[in-house]
Short mmCIF file of C-alpha atoms in Angstrom, two decimals:
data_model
loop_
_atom_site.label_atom_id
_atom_site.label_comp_id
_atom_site.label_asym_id
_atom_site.label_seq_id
_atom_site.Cartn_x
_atom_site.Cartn_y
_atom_site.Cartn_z
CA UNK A 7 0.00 0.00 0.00
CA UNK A 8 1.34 2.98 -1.15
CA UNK A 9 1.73 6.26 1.47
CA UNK A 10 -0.61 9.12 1.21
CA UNK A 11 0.97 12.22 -0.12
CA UNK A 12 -0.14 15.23 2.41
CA UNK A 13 0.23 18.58 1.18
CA UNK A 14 2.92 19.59 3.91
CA UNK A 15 5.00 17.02 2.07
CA UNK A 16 5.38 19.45 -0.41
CA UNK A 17 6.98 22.44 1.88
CA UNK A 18 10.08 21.73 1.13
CA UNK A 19 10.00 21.15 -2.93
CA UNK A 20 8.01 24.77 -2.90
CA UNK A 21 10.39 26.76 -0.83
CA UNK A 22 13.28 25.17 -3.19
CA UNK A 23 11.58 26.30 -6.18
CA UNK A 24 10.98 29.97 -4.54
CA UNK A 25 14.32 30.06 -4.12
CA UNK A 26 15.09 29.36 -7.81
CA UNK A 27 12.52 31.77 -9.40
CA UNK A 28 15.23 34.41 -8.65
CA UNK A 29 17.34 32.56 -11.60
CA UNK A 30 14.28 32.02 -13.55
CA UNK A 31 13.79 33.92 -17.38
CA UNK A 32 11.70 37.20 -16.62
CA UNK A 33 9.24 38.17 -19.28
CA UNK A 34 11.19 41.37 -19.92
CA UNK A 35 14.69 39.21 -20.04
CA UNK A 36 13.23 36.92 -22.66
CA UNK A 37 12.34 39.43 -24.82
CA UNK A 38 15.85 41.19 -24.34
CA UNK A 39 17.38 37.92 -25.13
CA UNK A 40 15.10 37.57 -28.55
CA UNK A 41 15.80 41.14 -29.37
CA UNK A 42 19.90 40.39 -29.05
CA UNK A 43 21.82 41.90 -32.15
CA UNK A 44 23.94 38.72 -31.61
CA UNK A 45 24.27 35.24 -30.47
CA UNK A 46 27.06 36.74 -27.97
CA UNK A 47 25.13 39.05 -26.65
CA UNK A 48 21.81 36.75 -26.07
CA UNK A 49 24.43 34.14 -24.29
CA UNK A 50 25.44 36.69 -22.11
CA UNK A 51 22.21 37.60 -20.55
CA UNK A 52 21.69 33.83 -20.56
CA UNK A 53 24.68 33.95 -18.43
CA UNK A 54 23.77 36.76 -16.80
CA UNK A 55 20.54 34.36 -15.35
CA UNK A 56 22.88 32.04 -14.46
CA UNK A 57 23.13 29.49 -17.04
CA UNK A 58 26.40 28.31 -17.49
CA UNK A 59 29.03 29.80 -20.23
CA UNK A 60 28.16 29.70 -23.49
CA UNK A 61 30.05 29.49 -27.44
CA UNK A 62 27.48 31.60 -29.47
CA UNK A 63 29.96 30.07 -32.42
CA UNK A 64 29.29 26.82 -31.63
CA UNK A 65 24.82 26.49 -31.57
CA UNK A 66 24.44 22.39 -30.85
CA UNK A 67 27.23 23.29 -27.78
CA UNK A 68 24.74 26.01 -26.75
CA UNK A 69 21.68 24.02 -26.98
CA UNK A 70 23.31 20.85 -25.28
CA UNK A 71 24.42 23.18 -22.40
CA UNK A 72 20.52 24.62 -21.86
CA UNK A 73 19.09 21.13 -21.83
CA UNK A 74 22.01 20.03 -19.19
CA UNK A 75 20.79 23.13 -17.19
CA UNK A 76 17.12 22.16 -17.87
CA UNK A 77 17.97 18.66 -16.51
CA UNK A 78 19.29 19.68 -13.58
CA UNK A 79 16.94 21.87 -12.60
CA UNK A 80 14.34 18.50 -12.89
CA UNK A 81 16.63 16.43 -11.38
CA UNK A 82 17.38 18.96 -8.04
CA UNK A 83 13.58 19.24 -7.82
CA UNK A 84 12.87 15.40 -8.07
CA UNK A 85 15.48 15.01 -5.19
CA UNK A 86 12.92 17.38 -3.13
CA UNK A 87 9.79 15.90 -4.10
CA UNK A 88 7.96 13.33 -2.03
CA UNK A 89 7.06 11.18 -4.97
CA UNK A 90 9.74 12.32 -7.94
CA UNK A 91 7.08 10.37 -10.54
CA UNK A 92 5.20 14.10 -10.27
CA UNK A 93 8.71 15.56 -11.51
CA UNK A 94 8.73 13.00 -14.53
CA UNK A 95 5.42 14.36 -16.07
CA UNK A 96 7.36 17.45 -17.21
CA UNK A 97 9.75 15.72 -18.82
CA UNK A 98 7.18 14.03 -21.44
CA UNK A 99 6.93 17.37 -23.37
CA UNK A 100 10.69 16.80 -24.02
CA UNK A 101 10.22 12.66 -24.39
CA UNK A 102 7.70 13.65 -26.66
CA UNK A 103 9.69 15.60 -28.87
CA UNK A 104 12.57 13.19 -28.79
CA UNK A 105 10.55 10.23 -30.41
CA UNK A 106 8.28 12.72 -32.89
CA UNK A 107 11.97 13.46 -34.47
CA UNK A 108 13.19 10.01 -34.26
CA UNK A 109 10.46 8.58 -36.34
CA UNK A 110 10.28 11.16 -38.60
CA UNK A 111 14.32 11.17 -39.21
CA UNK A 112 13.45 7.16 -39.66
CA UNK A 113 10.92 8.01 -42.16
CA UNK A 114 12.85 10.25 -44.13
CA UNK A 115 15.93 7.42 -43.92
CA UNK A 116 18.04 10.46 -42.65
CA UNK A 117 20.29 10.17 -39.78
CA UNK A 118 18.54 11.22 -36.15
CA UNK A 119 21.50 12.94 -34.90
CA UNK A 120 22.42 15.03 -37.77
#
């Protein structure tokens, strides 16, 4: 028999992610970000969030550091959470995506990581 979840379970998960919505994208930094002149200058407000450093010359680098940073983020959260299952359901979006470009790189005969 599996243990009821009470809501106080959750104190600690919530105060973590309070804590993190300091490092969070703002609406306004977003759109600073989308209006950079440059890739350098959107990775260094990305930076400026705290991301980690990023090669504007180098895109698949970039990307591959944001989804290490997005996995993290999951990961530090599911070590808070009561039941870290409730963590997982935000990661299908991503799963999601992953398998939609598999198959489709599969129908195309292409290769999935190129």
């Amino acid at each position: 028999m599996s243990k009821k979840i009470k809501d106080t379970d959750y104190l600690v998960i919530s105060a973590r992610i309070k804590a993190m919505e300091n490092s969070l994208l703002t609406q306004e930094r977003m759109e600073q970000i989308l209006e950079a002149r440059t890739d350098e200058e959107a990775a260094k407000l990305l930076q400026e969030c705290g991301y980690p450093e990023l090669d504007a010359r180098n895109p698949e680098a970039m990307d591959a550091a944001l989804s290490a940073a997005r996995e993290e983020m999951l990961s530090d959260l599911a070590d808070g959470a009561p039941d870290p299952r409730y963590i997982e359901l935000f990661k299908l979006k991503y799963d999601y995506h992953n398998v939609k470009a598999l198959l489709k790189a599969q129908a195309m005969g292409t290769d999935p990581a190129g």
